[in-house]
Amino acid sequence: MEYRRLGRTGFKVSELCFGALPMGPRQKNLDVDTCTRIIKRALEGGVNFIDTAQIYETYEPIRRAIHAYGGEVIIATKSAAVTYEDMERAIQEAREKLQLEYIHIFHLHAARATERIFEERAGAMRCLLDAREKGIIGAVGISTHGVAAVRKAAAEKEIDVVFPLVNIKGAGIIDGSREEMLAAIAEAVAAGKGVYLMKALAGGNLLDNYQEAMAFARRVPGIAAIAVGMVSEAEVDYNLRYFNGEDPGIIQTAAKEFAVVETVCIGDGACLEACTNDAITMVNGKARINRAKCLLCGYCTEVCPQFAIRMI
């Protein structure tokens, strides 16, 4: 496993970052014991970097795994909080649920952000800066799917870490192309930001071309790591073999797909507005998901008042 400096943060992270979204309630909804075993297996295999978020609801298995493991683990989390007070509560929640006095990286969770992100969420940003000053968090970051937000973050001197979406197909990028996102990432790297990537496999859509997709992501200049969601020990082992330079063999993956329960769907369209990749359409008054476009981000599940979108 290769370990790289994350910009100017001082953190040295494994190239393979454990993405905690897919195992949680918004996707596979695995039980806590299973999640704990999966995370611990990754840590024992050399992963020292975990990416999670307040809305992922995965703090409990992460806490269990990192404390059972006992070694140093870099934790990145995020919150969609807008105000100072809400971000303050989010930071305290992370510290309490993870049983950690210090959180290494805390992002503005801003998938659909525009270049106005730091104005629109000035209160939350101020809270993160104050928490960094107090030594409660180590670095301030932004997690986003948008080119403009990455460019803005590159120019924002108080931002330490940028967590953008990019993949070989350019799937899921908002307000720009793959090449424009790569150019924005280059700006962030040049500005000394720590950069690690999300959605290198486009939410599982590129699994059939795993090695090509990963090779593309790994060649993005200046990045420190790639966050990969894993929902089984077999997936952990496959990724560990690949990132350790071994022949990974045949990939074994658990099925991951969102589907709409049409008898429950009321057709209010909230999911269409939440989807960042135009993967949802309305057919005969019911939402329908285009699997080829779906990135499994789970934003649609957050806004559905009927819980009509479920992972199968």
Coordinates of C-alpha atoms in Angstrom, one line a residue:
M1 CA 0.0 0.0 0.0
E2 CA 1.3 3.4 -0.9
Y3 CA 0.9 6.3 1.6
R4 CA 0.9 9.9 0.5
R5 CA 0.9 13.3 2.0
L6 CA -2.5 14.9 1.9
G7 CA -1.5 18.4 0.7
R8 CA -0.2 20.6 3.5
T9 CA -2.3 18.9 6.2
G10 CA 0.6 16.8 7.5
F11 CA -1.5 13.7 7.2
K12 CA -0.1 10.7 5.4
V13 CA -2.9 8.6 4.0
S14 CA -3.3 5.3 2.3
E15 CA -3.9 5.5 -1.4
L16 CA -7.0 3.4 -0.8
C17 CA -9.5 5.3 1.3
F18 CA -12.5 3.4 2.8
G19 CA -15.7 5.0 1.7
A20 CA -18.3 4.4 4.4
L21 CA -21.5 5.5 2.5
P22 CA -22.5 2.2 0.8
M23 CA -22.7 0.0 3.9
G24 CA -25.0 2.4 5.8
P25 CA -28.7 2.9 5.9
R26 CA -28.8 4.9 2.7
Q27 CA -27.6 2.0 0.7
K28 CA -27.0 -1.6 1.8
N29 CA -28.1 -1.0 5.4
L30 CA -25.8 -3.7 6.8
D31 CA -25.9 -4.5 10.5
V32 CA -23.3 -2.9 12.7
D33 CA -21.4 -6.0 13.5
T34 CA -21.0 -6.8 9.7
C35 CA -19.9 -3.2 9.0
T36 CA -17.4 -3.3 11.9
R37 CA -15.8 -6.5 10.5
I38 CA -15.5 -5.1 7.0
I39 CA -13.9 -1.8 8.2
K40 CA -11.5 -3.7 10.5
R41 CA -10.4 -6.0 7.7
A42 CA -9.5 -3.0 5.6
L43 CA -7.6 -1.4 8.5
E44 CA -5.7 -4.6 9.1
G45 CA -4.9 -4.7 5.4
G46 CA -3.2 -1.4 5.4
V47 CA -5.9 1.2 4.9
N48 CA -5.5 4.1 7.3
F49 CA -8.0 6.5 5.9
I50 CA -11.8 6.4 6.3
D51 CA -14.3 8.8 4.6
T52 CA -17.8 9.2 6.2
A53 CA -20.4 11.8 6.8
Q54 CA -23.1 12.8 9.3
I55 CA -25.9 11.7 7.0
Y56 CA -24.2 8.3 6.3
E57 CA -25.0 7.2 9.9
T58 CA -21.9 5.0 10.0
Y59 CA -20.2 6.4 13.0
E60 CA -21.0 3.4 15.3
P61 CA -19.2 0.7 13.2
I62 CA -16.3 3.1 12.5
R63 CA -15.9 3.7 16.2
R64 CA -15.9 0.0 17.0
A65 CA -13.5 -0.8 14.2
I66 CA -10.9 1.9 14.9
H67 CA -10.9 1.3 18.6
A68 CA -10.6 -2.4 18.2
Y69 CA -7.8 -1.9 15.6
G70 CA -5.8 0.4 17.8
G71 CA -3.6 2.0 15.2
E72 CA -3.7 5.5 13.9
V73 CA -6.6 6.0 11.5
I74 CA -7.3 9.3 9.6
I75 CA -11.0 10.2 9.7
A76 CA -12.7 12.5 7.3
T77 CA -16.3 13.4 7.8
K78 CA -18.7 16.0 6.6
S79 CA -21.9 17.8 7.3
A80 CA -24.5 19.6 5.2
A81 CA -25.0 22.2 8.0
V82 CA -25.5 25.8 6.9
T83 CA -25.4 27.7 10.2
Y84 CA -22.6 28.0 12.8
E85 CA -24.8 26.3 15.4
D86 CA -25.7 23.4 13.2
M87 CA -22.1 22.7 12.2
E88 CA -21.1 23.0 15.9
R89 CA -23.6 20.3 16.7
A90 CA -22.4 18.2 13.8
I91 CA -18.8 18.4 15.0
Q92 CA -19.8 17.5 18.5
E93 CA -21.9 14.6 17.3
A94 CA -18.9 13.2 15.3
R95 CA -16.6 13.5 18.3
E96 CA -19.1 11.8 20.7
K97 CA -20.2 9.0 18.4
L98 CA -16.7 8.2 17.3
Q99 CA -15.3 8.7 20.8
L100 CA -12.6 10.9 19.5
E101 CA -11.5 14.2 20.8
Y102 CA -10.1 15.2 17.5
I103 CA -11.4 14.8 13.9
H104 CA -8.7 14.9 11.3
I105 CA -10.8 16.4 8.4
F106 CA -14.2 18.0 8.4
H107 CA -15.8 18.9 5.1
L108 CA -18.6 21.1 4.0
H109 CA -20.9 18.4 2.5
A110 CA -21.8 20.2 -0.7
A111 CA -22.4 17.8 -3.6
R112 CA -24.5 20.2 -5.6
A113 CA -22.6 23.4 -4.5
T114 CA -22.0 26.3 -6.8
E115 CA -19.2 28.8 -6.6
R116 CA -21.3 30.7 -4.0
I117 CA -20.9 27.8 -1.4
F118 CA -18.7 29.8 1.0
E119 CA -21.1 32.7 1.0
E120 CA -24.2 30.6 1.3
R121 CA -22.7 28.6 4.2
A122 CA -20.6 31.3 5.8
G123 CA -21.8 30.4 9.3
A124 CA -20.9 26.7 8.9
M125 CA -17.5 27.6 7.4
R126 CA -16.7 30.0 10.3
C127 CA -17.5 27.2 12.8
L128 CA -15.1 24.8 11.0
L129 CA -12.4 27.5 11.1
D130 CA -12.9 28.1 14.8
A131 CA -12.9 24.3 15.5
R132 CA -9.6 24.1 13.6
E133 CA -8.2 27.0 15.6
K134 CA -9.2 25.2 18.8
G135 CA -7.6 22.0 17.7
I136 CA -10.9 20.0 17.6
I137 CA -10.4 19.3 13.9
G138 CA -7.2 19.2 11.9
A139 CA -8.3 20.4 8.5
V140 CA -11.2 22.1 6.8
G141 CA -12.5 20.7 3.5
I142 CA -15.2 20.6 0.9
S143 CA -16.8 17.5 -0.7
T144 CA -18.4 18.3 -4.0
H145 CA -19.5 17.1 -7.5
G146 CA -19.2 20.5 -9.0
V147 CA -16.4 22.0 -11.1
A148 CA -17.1 25.6 -10.0
A149 CA -17.0 24.6 -6.4
V150 CA -13.6 22.9 -6.8
R151 CA -12.2 26.0 -8.5
K152 CA -13.5 28.2 -5.8
A153 CA -12.1 25.9 -3.1
A154 CA -8.7 26.0 -4.9
A155 CA -8.7 29.8 -4.5
E156 CA -10.0 29.8 -0.9
K157 CA -6.9 30.1 1.4
E158 CA -8.7 28.6 4.4
I159 CA -9.6 25.3 2.6
D160 CA -7.1 22.5 3.3
V161 CA -8.7 19.5 1.6
V162 CA -10.8 19.1 -1.6
F163 CA -12.8 15.9 -2.2
P164 CA -14.1 16.0 -5.8
L165 CA -15.9 13.6 -8.0
V166 CA -14.2 12.4 -11.2
N167 CA -14.0 9.2 -13.2
I168 CA -13.0 8.0 -16.6
K169 CA -16.5 8.5 -18.0
G170 CA -17.1 11.9 -16.4
A171 CA -20.3 10.5 -14.9
G172 CA -21.9 12.6 -12.2
I173 CA -19.9 15.8 -12.6
I174 CA -22.1 18.9 -12.5
D175 CA -21.5 22.2 -14.3
G176 CA -18.7 20.9 -16.4
S177 CA -16.9 18.1 -18.3
R178 CA -14.4 15.5 -17.2
E179 CA -11.6 17.7 -18.6
E180 CA -12.9 20.8 -16.8
M181 CA -13.0 18.9 -13.5
L182 CA -9.4 17.6 -14.1
A183 CA -8.3 21.2 -14.7
A184 CA -10.0 22.3 -11.5
I185 CA -8.4 19.5 -9.5
A186 CA -5.0 20.6 -11.0
E187 CA -5.7 24.1 -9.7
A188 CA -6.4 22.7 -6.2
V189 CA -3.2 20.6 -6.2
A190 CA -1.2 23.6 -7.4
A191 CA -2.6 25.7 -4.5
G192 CA -1.4 23.1 -2.0
K193 CA -4.7 21.6 -1.2
G194 CA -4.9 17.9 -0.2
V195 CA -7.0 16.2 -2.8
Y196 CA -8.6 12.7 -2.8
L197 CA -11.2 11.5 -5.2
M198 CA -14.7 10.0 -5.1
K199 CA -16.8 8.0 -7.5
A200 CA -13.9 6.6 -9.5
L201 CA -16.2 3.6 -10.4
A202 CA -19.2 5.9 -11.0
G203 CA -21.3 4.3 -8.3
G204 CA -20.5 0.8 -9.5
N205 CA -21.3 1.5 -13.2
L206 CA -17.6 0.9 -14.1
L207 CA -17.1 -2.3 -12.2
D208 CA -16.8 -4.2 -15.5
N209 CA -13.9 -1.9 -16.3
Y210 CA -12.5 -1.8 -12.8
Q211 CA -8.8 -1.7 -13.6
E212 CA -9.1 0.8 -16.4
A213 CA -11.2 3.1 -14.3
M214 CA -8.9 2.9 -11.3
A215 CA -5.8 3.3 -13.4
F216 CA -7.3 6.5 -14.8
A217 CA -8.1 7.8 -11.3
R218 CA -4.7 6.9 -9.9
R219 CA -3.0 8.9 -12.7
V220 CA -4.7 12.1 -11.8
P221 CA -1.6 14.2 -10.9
G222 CA -1.2 15.2 -7.3
I223 CA -4.0 13.3 -5.6
A224 CA -3.4 11.5 -2.4
A225 CA -6.1 8.8 -2.3
I226 CA -9.2 7.4 -3.9
A227 CA -12.3 6.7 -1.7
V228 CA -13.9 3.4 -2.6
G229 CA -17.1 2.1 -1.1
M230 CA -16.9 -1.5 0.1
V231 CA -19.8 -3.6 1.5
S232 CA -18.2 -7.1 1.9
E233 CA -14.9 -8.5 3.0
A234 CA -14.5 -9.9 -0.5
E235 CA -14.6 -6.4 -1.9
V236 CA -12.1 -5.2 0.7
D237 CA -9.7 -8.1 -0.3
Y238 CA -10.1 -7.3 -4.0
N239 CA -9.3 -3.7 -3.5
L240 CA -6.4 -4.4 -1.2
R241 CA -4.9 -6.8 -3.7
Y242 CA -5.2 -4.2 -6.5
F243 CA -3.8 -1.3 -4.5
N244 CA -1.0 -3.5 -3.2
G245 CA 0.1 -4.1 -6.7
E246 CA -1.1 -7.7 -6.9
D247 CA -3.3 -9.4 -9.4
P248 CA -6.8 -8.8 -7.9
G249 CA -8.3 -11.8 -9.7
I250 CA -12.1 -11.9 -10.3
I251 CA -14.0 -9.2 -8.5
Q252 CA -16.7 -10.4 -6.1
T253 CA -19.2 -7.8 -5.4
A254 CA -22.6 -7.6 -3.7
A255 CA -25.4 -6.3 -5.9
K256 CA -26.1 -2.6 -5.4
E257 CA -29.0 -1.0 -7.1
F258 CA -31.7 1.5 -6.2
A259 CA -35.2 0.8 -7.2
V260 CA -38.5 2.6 -6.8
V261 CA -41.4 0.8 -5.0
E262 CA -44.1 2.1 -7.4
T263 CA -47.0 1.2 -5.0
V264 CA -45.4 3.6 -2.5
C265 CA -44.2 6.4 -4.8
I266 CA -46.5 9.4 -4.8
G267 CA -44.8 11.0 -7.8
D268 CA -44.0 14.3 -6.1
G269 CA -40.7 14.7 -8.0
A270 CA -38.5 15.6 -5.0
C271 CA -36.1 12.8 -6.0
L272 CA -35.7 14.4 -9.5
E273 CA -34.5 17.6 -8.0
A274 CA -32.1 15.9 -5.6
C275 CA -30.5 13.7 -8.3
T276 CA -27.2 15.2 -9.4
N277 CA -26.8 13.0 -12.5
D278 CA -30.3 13.1 -14.2
A279 CA -30.7 9.4 -13.4
I280 CA -34.4 9.7 -12.4
T281 CA -37.4 10.4 -14.7
M282 CA -41.1 10.3 -14.2
V283 CA -43.0 7.6 -16.1
N284 CA -46.8 7.4 -15.7
G285 CA -46.6 9.5 -12.6
K286 CA -44.0 7.3 -10.9
A287 CA -40.2 7.8 -10.5
R288 CA -38.0 5.5 -12.5
I289 CA -34.2 5.2 -12.0
N290 CA -31.8 4.7 -14.9
R291 CA -29.2 2.3 -13.5
A292 CA -26.7 3.3 -16.1
K293 CA -26.7 6.9 -14.8
C294 CA -27.2 6.2 -11.1
L295 CA -24.1 6.9 -8.9
L296 CA -25.6 5.4 -5.8
C297 CA -25.1 8.6 -3.9
G298 CA -28.3 8.2 -2.0
Y299 CA -29.4 11.9 -2.2
C300 CA -32.7 10.8 -3.6
T301 CA -33.5 8.6 -0.6
E302 CA -32.9 11.6 1.7
V303 CA -35.7 13.6 0.2
C304 CA -38.3 11.0 -0.5
P305 CA -41.1 11.5 2.0
Q306 CA -42.5 8.0 1.4
F307 CA -39.3 6.0 1.6
A308 CA -40.1 4.7 -1.9
I309 CA -36.5 4.4 -3.1
R310 CA -34.7 1.4 -1.7
M311 CA -31.6 -0.5 -2.4
I312 CA -32.1 -4.0 -3.6

